Each structure stands twice: as C-alpha cells, then as structure tokens.
Short mmCIF file of C-alpha atoms and ligand atoms in Angstrom, two decimals:
data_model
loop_
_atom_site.label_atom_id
_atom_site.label_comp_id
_atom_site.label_asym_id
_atom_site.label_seq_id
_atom_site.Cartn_x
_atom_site.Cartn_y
_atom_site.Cartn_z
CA UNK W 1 0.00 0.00 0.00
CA UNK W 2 1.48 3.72 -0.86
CA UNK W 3 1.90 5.44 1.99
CA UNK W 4 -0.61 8.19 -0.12
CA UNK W 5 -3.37 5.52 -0.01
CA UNK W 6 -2.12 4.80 3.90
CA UNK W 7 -2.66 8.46 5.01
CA UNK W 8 -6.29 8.50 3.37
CA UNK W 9 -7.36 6.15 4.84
CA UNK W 10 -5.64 7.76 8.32
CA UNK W 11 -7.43 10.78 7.61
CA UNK W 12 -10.30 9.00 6.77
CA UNK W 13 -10.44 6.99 10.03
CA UNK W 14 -9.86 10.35 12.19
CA UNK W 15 -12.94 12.39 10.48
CA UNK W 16 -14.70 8.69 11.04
CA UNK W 17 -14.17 8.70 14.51
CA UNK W 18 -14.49 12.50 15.69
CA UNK W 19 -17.82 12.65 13.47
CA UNK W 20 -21.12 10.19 14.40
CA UNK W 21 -21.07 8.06 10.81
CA UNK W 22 -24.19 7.20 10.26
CA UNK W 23 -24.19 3.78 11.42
CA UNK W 24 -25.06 0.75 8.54
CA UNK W 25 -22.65 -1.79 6.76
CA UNK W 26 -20.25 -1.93 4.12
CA UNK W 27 -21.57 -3.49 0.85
CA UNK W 28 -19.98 -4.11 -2.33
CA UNK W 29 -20.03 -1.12 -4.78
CA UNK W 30 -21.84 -0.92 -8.25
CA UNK W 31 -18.93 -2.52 -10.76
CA UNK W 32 -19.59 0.94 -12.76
CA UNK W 33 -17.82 2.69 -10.11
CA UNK W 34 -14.63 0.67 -9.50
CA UNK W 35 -13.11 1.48 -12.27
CA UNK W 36 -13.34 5.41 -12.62
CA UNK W 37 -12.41 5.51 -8.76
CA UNK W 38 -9.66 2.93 -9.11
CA UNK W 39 -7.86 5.39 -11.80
CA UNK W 40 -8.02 8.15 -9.92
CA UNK W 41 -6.57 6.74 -6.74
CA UNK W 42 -3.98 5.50 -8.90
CA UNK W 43 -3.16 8.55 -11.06
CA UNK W 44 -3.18 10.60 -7.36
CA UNK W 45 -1.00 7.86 -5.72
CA UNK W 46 2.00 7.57 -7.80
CA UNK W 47 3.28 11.74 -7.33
CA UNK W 48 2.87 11.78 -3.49
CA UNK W 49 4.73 8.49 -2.36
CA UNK W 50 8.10 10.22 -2.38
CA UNK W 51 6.82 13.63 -0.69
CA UNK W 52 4.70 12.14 2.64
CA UNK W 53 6.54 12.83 5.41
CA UNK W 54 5.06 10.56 7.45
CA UNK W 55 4.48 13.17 10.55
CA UNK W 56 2.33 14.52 8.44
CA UNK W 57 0.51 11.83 7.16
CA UNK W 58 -3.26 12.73 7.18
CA UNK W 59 -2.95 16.15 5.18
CA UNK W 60 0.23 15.66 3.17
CA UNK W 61 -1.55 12.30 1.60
CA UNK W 62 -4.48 14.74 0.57
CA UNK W 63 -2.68 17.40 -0.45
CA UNK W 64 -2.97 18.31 -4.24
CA UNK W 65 -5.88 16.34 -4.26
CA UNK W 66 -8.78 18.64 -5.19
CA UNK W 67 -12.66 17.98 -4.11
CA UNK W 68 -15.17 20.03 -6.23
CA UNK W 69 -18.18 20.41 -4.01
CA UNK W 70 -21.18 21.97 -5.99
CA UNK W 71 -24.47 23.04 -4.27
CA UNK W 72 -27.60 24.11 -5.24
CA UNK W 73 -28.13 27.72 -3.73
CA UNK W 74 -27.69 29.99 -0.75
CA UNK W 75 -30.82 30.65 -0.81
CA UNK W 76 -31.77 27.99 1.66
CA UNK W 77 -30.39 27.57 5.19
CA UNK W 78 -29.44 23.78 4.72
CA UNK W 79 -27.14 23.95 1.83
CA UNK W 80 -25.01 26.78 3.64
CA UNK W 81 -24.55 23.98 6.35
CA UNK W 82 -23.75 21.55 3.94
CA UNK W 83 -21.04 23.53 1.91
CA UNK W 84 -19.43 24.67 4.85
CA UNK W 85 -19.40 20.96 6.31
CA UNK W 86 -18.47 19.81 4.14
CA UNK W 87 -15.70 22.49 3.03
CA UNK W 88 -14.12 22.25 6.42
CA UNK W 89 -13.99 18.60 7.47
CA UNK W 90 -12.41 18.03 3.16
CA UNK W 91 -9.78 20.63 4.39
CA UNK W 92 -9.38 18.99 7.94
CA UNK W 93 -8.61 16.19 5.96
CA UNK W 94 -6.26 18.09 3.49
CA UNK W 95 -7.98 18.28 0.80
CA UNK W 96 -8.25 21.30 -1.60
CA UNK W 97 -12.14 22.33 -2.15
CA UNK W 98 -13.58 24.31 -4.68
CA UNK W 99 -16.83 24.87 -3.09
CA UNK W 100 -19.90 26.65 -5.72
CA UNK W 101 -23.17 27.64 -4.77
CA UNK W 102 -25.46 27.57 -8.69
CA UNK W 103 -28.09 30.48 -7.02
CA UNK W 104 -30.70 27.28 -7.81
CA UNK W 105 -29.70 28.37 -11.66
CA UNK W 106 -28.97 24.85 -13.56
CA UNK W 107 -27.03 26.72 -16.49
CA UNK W 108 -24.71 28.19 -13.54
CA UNK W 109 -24.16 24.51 -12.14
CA UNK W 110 -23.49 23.06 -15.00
CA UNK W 111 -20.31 26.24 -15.92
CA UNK W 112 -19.17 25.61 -12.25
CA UNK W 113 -18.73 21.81 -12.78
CA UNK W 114 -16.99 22.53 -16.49
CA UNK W 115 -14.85 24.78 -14.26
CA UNK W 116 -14.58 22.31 -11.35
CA UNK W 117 -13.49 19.36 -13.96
CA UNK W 118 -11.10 21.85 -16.02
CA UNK W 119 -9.38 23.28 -13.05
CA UNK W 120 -8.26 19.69 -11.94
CA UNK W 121 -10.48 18.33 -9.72
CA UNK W 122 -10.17 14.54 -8.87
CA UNK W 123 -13.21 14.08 -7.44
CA UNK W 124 -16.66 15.89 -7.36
CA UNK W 125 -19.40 15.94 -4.56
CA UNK W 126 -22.81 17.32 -6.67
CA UNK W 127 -26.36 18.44 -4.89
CA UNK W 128 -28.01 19.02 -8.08
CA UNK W 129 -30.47 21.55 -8.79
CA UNK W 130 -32.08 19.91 -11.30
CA UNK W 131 -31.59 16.06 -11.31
CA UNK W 132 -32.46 15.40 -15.03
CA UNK W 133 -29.57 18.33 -16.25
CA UNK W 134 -26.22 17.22 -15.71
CA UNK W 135 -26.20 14.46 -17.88
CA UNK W 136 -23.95 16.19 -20.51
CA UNK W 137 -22.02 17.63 -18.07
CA UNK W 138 -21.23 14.68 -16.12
CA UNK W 139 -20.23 12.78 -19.52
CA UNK W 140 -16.88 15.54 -19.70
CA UNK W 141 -16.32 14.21 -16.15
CA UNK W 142 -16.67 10.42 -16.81
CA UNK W 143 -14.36 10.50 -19.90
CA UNK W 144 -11.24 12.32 -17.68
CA UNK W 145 -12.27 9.62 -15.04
CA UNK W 146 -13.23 11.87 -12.40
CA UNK W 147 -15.66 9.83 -10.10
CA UNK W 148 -18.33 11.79 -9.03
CA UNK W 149 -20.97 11.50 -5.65
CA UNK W 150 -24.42 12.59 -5.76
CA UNK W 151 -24.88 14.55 -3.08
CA UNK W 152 -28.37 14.57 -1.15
CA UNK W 153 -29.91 14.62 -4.42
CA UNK W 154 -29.78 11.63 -6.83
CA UNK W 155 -28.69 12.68 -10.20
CA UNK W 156 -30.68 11.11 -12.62
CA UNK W 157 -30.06 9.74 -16.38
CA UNK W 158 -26.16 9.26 -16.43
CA UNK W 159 -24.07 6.18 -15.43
CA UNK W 160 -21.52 9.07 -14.56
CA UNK W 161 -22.29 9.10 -10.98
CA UNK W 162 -20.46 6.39 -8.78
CA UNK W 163 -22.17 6.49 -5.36
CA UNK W 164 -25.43 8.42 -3.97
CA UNK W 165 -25.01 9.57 -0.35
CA UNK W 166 -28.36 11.29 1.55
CA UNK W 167 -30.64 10.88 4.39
CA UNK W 168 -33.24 8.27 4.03
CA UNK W 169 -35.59 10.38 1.80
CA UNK W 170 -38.09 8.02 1.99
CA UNK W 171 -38.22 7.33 6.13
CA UNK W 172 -38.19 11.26 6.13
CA UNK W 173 -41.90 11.32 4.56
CA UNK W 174 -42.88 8.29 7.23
CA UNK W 175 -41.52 9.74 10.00
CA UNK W 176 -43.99 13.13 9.04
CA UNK W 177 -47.05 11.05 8.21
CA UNK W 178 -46.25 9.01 11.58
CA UNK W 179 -45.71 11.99 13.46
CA UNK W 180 -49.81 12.87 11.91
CA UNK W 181 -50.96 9.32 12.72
CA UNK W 182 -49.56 9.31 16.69
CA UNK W 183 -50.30 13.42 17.31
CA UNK W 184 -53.94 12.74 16.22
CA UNK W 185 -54.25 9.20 17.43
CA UNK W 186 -56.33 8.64 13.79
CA UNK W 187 -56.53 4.63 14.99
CA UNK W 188 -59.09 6.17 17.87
CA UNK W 189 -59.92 9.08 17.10
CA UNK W 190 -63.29 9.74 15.90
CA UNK W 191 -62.06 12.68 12.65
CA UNK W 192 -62.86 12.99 10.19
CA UNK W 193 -60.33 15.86 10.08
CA UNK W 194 -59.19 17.98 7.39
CA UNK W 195 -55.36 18.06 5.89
CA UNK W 196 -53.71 19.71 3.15
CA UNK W 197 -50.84 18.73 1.22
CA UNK W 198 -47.63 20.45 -0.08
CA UNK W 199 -44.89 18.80 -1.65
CA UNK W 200 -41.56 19.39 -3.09
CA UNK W 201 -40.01 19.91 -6.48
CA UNK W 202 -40.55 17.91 -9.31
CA UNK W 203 -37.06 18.62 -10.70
CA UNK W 204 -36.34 16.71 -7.19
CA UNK W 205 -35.61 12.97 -7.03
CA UNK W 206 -35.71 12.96 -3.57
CA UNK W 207 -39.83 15.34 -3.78
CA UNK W 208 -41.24 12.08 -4.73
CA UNK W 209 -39.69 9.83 -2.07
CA UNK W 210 -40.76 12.50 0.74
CA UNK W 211 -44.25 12.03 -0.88
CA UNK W 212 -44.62 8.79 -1.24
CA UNK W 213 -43.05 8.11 2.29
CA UNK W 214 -46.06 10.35 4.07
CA UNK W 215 -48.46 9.31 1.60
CA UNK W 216 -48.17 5.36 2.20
CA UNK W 217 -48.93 5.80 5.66
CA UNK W 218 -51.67 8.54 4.86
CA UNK W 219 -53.89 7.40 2.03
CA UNK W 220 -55.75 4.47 3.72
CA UNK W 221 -57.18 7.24 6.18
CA UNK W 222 -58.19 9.43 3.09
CA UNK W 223 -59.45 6.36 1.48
CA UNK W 224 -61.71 5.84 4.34
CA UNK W 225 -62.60 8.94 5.21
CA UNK W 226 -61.37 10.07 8.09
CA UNK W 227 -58.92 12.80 6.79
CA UNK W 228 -60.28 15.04 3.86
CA UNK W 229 -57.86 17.40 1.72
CA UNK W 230 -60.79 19.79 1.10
CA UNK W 231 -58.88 21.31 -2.25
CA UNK W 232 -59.33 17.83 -3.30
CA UNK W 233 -55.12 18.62 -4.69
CA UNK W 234 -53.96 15.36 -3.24
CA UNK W 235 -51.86 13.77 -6.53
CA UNK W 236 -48.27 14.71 -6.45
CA UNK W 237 -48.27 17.06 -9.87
CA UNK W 238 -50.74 19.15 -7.94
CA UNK W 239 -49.19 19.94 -4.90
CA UNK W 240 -45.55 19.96 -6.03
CA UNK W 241 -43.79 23.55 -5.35
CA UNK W 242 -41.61 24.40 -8.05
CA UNK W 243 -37.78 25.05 -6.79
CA UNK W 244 -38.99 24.15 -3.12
CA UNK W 245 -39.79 28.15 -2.85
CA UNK W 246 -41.46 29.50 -0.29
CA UNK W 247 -43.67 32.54 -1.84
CA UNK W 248 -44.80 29.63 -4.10
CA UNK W 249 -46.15 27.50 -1.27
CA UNK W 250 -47.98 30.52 0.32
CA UNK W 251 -49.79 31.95 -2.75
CA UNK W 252 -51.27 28.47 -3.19
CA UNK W 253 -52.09 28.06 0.46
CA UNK W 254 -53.56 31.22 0.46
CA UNK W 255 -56.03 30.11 -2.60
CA UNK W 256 -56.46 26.96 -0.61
CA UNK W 257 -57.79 28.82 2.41
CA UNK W 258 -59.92 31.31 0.48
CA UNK W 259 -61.47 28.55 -1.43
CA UNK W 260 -62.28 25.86 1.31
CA UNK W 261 -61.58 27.10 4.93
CA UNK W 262 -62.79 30.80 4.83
CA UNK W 263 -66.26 29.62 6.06
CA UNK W 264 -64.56 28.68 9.54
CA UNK W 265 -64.06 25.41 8.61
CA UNK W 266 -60.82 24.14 10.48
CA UNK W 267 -57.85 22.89 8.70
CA UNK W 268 -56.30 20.42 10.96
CA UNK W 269 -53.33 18.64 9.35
CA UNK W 270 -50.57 20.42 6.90
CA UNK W 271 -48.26 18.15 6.06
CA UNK W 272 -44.98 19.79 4.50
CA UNK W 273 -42.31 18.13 3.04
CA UNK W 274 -39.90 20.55 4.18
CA UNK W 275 -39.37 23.62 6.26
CA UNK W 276 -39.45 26.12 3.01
CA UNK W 277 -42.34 25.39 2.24
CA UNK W 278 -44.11 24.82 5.59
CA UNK W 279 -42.87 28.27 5.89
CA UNK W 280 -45.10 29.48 3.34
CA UNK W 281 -48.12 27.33 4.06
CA UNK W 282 -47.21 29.34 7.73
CA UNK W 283 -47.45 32.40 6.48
CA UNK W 284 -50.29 31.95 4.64
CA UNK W 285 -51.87 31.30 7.60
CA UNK W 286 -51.07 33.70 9.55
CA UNK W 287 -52.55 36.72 6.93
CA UNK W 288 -56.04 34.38 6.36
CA UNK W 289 -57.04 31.80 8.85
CA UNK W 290 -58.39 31.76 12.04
CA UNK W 291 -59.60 28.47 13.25
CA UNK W 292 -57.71 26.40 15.27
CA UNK W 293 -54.20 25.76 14.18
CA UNK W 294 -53.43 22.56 12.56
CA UNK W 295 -50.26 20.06 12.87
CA UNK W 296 -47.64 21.14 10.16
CA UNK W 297 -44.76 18.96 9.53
CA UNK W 298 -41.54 20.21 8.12
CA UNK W 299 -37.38 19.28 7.38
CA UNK W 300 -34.21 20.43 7.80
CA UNK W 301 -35.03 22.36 11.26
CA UNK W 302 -34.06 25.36 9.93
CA UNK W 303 -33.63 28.60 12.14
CA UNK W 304 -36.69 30.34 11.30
CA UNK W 305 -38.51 27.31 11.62
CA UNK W 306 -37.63 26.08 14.91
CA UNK W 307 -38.40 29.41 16.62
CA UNK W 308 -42.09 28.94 14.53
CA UNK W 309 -41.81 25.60 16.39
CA UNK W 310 -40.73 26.93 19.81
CA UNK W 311 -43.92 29.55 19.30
CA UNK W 312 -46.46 26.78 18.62
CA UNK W 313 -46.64 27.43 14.90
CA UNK W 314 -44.92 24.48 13.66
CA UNK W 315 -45.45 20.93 14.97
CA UNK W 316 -42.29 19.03 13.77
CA UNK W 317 -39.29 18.70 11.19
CA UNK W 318 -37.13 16.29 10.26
CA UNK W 319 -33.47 16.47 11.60
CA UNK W 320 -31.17 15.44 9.51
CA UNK W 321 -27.42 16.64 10.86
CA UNK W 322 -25.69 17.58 7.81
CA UNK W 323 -22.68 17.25 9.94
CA UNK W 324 -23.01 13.44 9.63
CA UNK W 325 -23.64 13.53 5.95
CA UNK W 326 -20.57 15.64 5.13
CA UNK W 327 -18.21 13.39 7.39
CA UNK W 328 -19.81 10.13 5.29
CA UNK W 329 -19.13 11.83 2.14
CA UNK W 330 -15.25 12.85 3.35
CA UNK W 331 -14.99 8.77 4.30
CA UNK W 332 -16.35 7.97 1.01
CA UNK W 333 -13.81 10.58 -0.72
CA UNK W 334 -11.12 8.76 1.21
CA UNK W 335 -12.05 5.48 0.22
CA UNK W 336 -12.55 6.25 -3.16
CA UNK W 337 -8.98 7.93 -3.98
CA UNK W 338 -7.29 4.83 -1.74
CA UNK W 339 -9.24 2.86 -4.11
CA UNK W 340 -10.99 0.78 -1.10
CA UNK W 341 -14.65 -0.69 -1.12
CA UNK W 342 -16.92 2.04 -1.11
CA UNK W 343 -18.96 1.86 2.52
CA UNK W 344 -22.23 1.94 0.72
CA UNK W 345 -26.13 0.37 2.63
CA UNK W 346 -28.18 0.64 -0.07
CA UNK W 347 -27.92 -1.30 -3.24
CA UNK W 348 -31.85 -1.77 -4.72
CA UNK W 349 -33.72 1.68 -3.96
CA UNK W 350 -31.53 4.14 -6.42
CA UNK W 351 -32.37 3.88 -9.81
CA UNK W 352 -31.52 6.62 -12.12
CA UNK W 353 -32.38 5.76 -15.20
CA UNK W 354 -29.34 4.34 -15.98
CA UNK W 355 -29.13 1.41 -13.54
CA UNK W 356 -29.63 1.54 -9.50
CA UNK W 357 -26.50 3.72 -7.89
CA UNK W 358 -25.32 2.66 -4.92
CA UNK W 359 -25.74 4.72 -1.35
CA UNK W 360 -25.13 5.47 1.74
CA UNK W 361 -28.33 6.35 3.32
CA UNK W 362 -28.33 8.45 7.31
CA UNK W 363 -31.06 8.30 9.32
CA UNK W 364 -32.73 11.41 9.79
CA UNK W 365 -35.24 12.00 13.09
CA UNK W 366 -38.24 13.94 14.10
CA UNK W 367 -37.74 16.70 15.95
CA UNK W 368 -40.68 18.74 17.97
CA UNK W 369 -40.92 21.02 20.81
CA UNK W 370 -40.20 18.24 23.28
CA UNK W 371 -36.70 17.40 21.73
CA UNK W 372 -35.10 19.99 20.10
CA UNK W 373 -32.75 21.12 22.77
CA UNK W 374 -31.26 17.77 22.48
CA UNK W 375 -31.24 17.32 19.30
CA UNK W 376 -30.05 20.67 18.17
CA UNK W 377 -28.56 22.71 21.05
CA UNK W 378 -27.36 20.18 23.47
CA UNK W 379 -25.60 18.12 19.89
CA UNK W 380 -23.86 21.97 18.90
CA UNK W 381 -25.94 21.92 16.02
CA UNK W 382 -27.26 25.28 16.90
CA UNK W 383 -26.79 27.47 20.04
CA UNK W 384 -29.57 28.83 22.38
CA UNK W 385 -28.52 32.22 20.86
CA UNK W 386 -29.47 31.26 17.19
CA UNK W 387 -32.78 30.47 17.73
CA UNK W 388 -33.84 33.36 20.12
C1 BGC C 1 -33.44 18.13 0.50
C2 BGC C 1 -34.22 18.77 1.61
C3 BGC C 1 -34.46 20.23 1.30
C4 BGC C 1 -34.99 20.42 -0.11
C5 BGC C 1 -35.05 21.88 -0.51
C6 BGC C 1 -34.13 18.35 -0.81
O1 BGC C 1 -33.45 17.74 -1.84
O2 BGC C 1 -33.28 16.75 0.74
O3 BGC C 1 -33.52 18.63 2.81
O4 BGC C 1 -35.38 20.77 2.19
O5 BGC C 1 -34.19 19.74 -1.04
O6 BGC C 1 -33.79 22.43 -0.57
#
C-alpha cells in the first residue's frame, strides 16, 4: 500500500471517529464505479509516495488532491450547512475544495462543474439543482475519469455518478405522516379531520420519495374517510412547489384557504415536506385563517422554523445533521482515492435511469418542541442564541 493511499485512509479513520457516521454496513459497490475511482486513486497515488513525510501523514496524503463540491443555492439555510461541512472537514482532511453555490440556476451549475473538472479536480461531490440536467455535463467528467458523488440529491439519467449519499428520503416522509398518525391518534380518534398537502419539487428525485413516504402511511385514512384534503389537490403534480420556494407554497395556500376554509371550517393537518415550504403554508396562515391551528410537519429544522416551532406554529421537522452527511461523504472521498470498497447500505432503492447507484443512506429524526434542545442545542448543532 502507498503510503498516499495509507494516510487517506488515516485521515479517513480520524474524520470517522471524531464525526457520528451514520451507522449501517459496508456493501460491495456498483462494478460501474470501480473502475473510474480505481484510476483516480492510482493517477493521485504515484506523485505523493516520495513527498509524505510521514508526521504529516493525514494532510500531506491529501494534499494536491482537489474535491469540487457543488451546491444548489444559498438561498436555503441547509445547503449553507452543507457547503461549509463539508468544506471544512475536506480541508481537515487536506484536501483542496472548490466549493460553488449555482443560485438554484442549472445553467450556472453546469459552468461551475466545467470549471470544477477543467481546473483539476479529482473528485466531485454534486447536490443538483435539477436532477435530469447534468447528464452532458457529467459525460466531460466520466471520460477524464473523475468519479463523481451525488450529493443529497440523486442525479438522474447518467451512469456518470459512482455512489449516492443522503438521508433516508423516503423514512423522512414516514416519519412526518407518523408523526400525523400518533399526534392525532387517527386509529381512535373519531375525525374525520381535514389536511392539506404540499410537496416538493418535481425537478427533485428525492420530492417524490418524501411524498410517497407520508403518503403510504396517509392514504388508507383518506381512502376511508377520516382525513379530507378539502382542495381535493392530493396527486403529487398538484401539490408539487416548483424550486422548493417559499412565496410559491404561500400563494397556493392562500387560494387553498380562500377557497375551502374561509367559512370557519378548520384545517387540521398540513403536512410539509420541508421547512421552506411549511414556511409558506405558515405564512399563509397567519394573513387568512383563524380556526384552530393545525399540525404542520416540516425538514431540515431550519432557524426560522424552529423558533415557529418553539412559538407553537410548527409541529415538527425532520433532523437530519448535515454534519453526519458531510463526514460520510469525506470517508467515502477517502475510500474512493485509496481505491478501497466504497462503505455503501443501499444497493436496490436508487435507480436513475441508468441502472440503480449505490448509497449510503443516514437516518434522519423527528424533531418537535419536546426534543429539540437535544437534538439541536445540546448536539452543537445550533446554540440557544441562534434560535432566540
Ligand atoms: C433536500 C431537503 C431540502 C430540499 C429543498 C431536498 O433535496 O433533501 O432537505 O429541504 O431539497 O432544498
């Protein structure tokens, strides 16, 4: 073994055991994969072997190894997290990052990953904006053998991508329509109450999987009538929100209301597939309804919407500690330039298109008002300060 390949996997085992992994076992990786990832640890091998000092071993086996790390936008608290996760536990390991944000722009993603690819990068990390558009892009990337992770966000249509690494996308929609099914006791409880839906972005692998997670667990009650969606927009196409944004999730709330709850009739259940837009469907309701307030699920526990939560105007999010993802991508960066077996836990749910693509998947977790303090402050995630 080069001592190159040694000090990754040093480095690799340090991140691994400051950070929480996310738990889950090794399993083969895709035979796609091997061989892109198998060049490049060779190609980055060779040069170092004579200038490790061995001291030094974790960064100096890293060093002149480049990591482009593209995200989707700034717009959104997560991906801040995410980039700068990932960012600094890359350079702990001592790795050179070119870190992009595409301002949710796909033409702008697609330039910074030319630029990522041209300017030398030996491996790319990618949260896509838009799953179906990098395709073309990822071809460039595949032909200089530059393996390449989807990040979060499974990149659909090209056998260019080697691994997948996210949170559980579906379990993230169970644990919401759970969190419905235990808050209102719907086994016992008489109902029939009223829910609306909003979902995420078609252009979204992961929209569907959030949907399809809550839905599962929530259609037999709709199918026997003891939760009604009022707008009668229950189908994924119509409550989709375009780019996740929040102004669009509140204009259609607001119709929603005005249609079908300005007669006093109480809206009971929201469920949200993420914070954004149970932001919007939160705003909405604060300018134009006044019954009771209903349960409103959410993800990502983002600032603004764990105060709404701490104020009793959202019920729940998913956690998922970004913190953990970043530090299972930097172990799968390690183990892809050493050229070792990829830890991957998922080998049947990821299919692009192209064939299924192999993934780590964390767990995420509910949070509500009961457990946040744990879960966020007491884990460093946030401080007491940030959410005041
Ligand atoms: C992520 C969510 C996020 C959403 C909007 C999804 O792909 O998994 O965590 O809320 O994008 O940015």
């Amino acid at each position: 073994m080069s001592r190159k390949v040694l000090s990754v996997l040093l480095a690799t085992a340090m991140t691994a055991s400051i950070l929480a992994g996310c738990g889950g076992a090794a399993a083969p990786a895709a035979d796609t994969a091997a061989p892109a990832a198998e060049e490049a640890a060779t190609e980055e091998a060779a040069p170092a072997e004579e200038e490790a000092p061995a001291e030094e071993a974790a960064p100096a086996a890293a060093a002149g190894t480049k990591v482009g790390v593209a995200m989707p936008t700034k717009d959104l608290q997560r991906w801040n997290q995410d980039g700068s996760n990932m960012q600094s536990q890359l350079e702990e390991a001592g790795y050179e990052v070119d870190l992009q944000y595409a301002s949710n722009d796909v033409q702008t993603q697609v330039s910074q990953i030319e630029n990522m690819i041209n300017g030398g990068c030996n491996v790319l990390v990618i949260a896509s904006i838009d799953g179906e558009s990098l395709g073309t892009v990822l071809e460039t990337a595949k032909a200089a053998n530059i393996p390449v992770i989807a990040y979060d966000r499974l990149i659909m249509q090209t056998d260019a991508v080697s691994y997948y690494a996210t949170f559980d996308n579906y379990m993230v929609g169970t644990k919401q329509g759970q969190y419905i099914i235990d808050t209102l006791d719907l086994d016992n409880a008489e109902g029939p109450f009223t829910m609306e839906i909003t979902a995420g972005d078609p252009g979204d692998n992961n929209a569907k999987f959030f949907y399809n997670g809550a839905m599962d667990l929530l259609k037999p009650y709709i199918d026997e009538g003891k939760i009604e969606v009022k707008s009668g927009q229950v189908d994924f196409e119509k409550v989709a929100t375009a780019s996740w944004a929040t102004e669009t999730a509140q204009s259609r709330m607001e119709n929603i209301l005005s249609t079908n709850y300005a007669d006093g009739t109480n809206l009971d259940i929201c469920l949200c597939s993420n914070d954004s837009t149970a932001l919007g469907v939160e705003n909405a309701l604060a300018a134009n309804y006044t019954g009771e307030y209903p349960i409103i699920t959410g993800q990502d526990c983002d600032v603004a919407n764990v105060k709404n939560m701490i104020d009793g105007k959202q019920s729940m999010s998913i956690f998922k500690d970004t913190r953990t993802l970043a530090a299972q991508v930097v172990k799968m960066v390690g183990q892809i330039l050493s050229g070792e077996e990829v830890e991957v836990n998922d080998t049947e749910t990821y299919d692009n298109g192209k064939g299924v693509v192999p993934s780590y998947l964390c767990e995420p977790v509910f949070a509500d008002i009961n457990n946040y303090k744990e879960l966020l402050i007491d884990s460093g995630y946030y401080t007491e300060d940030d959410l005041k």
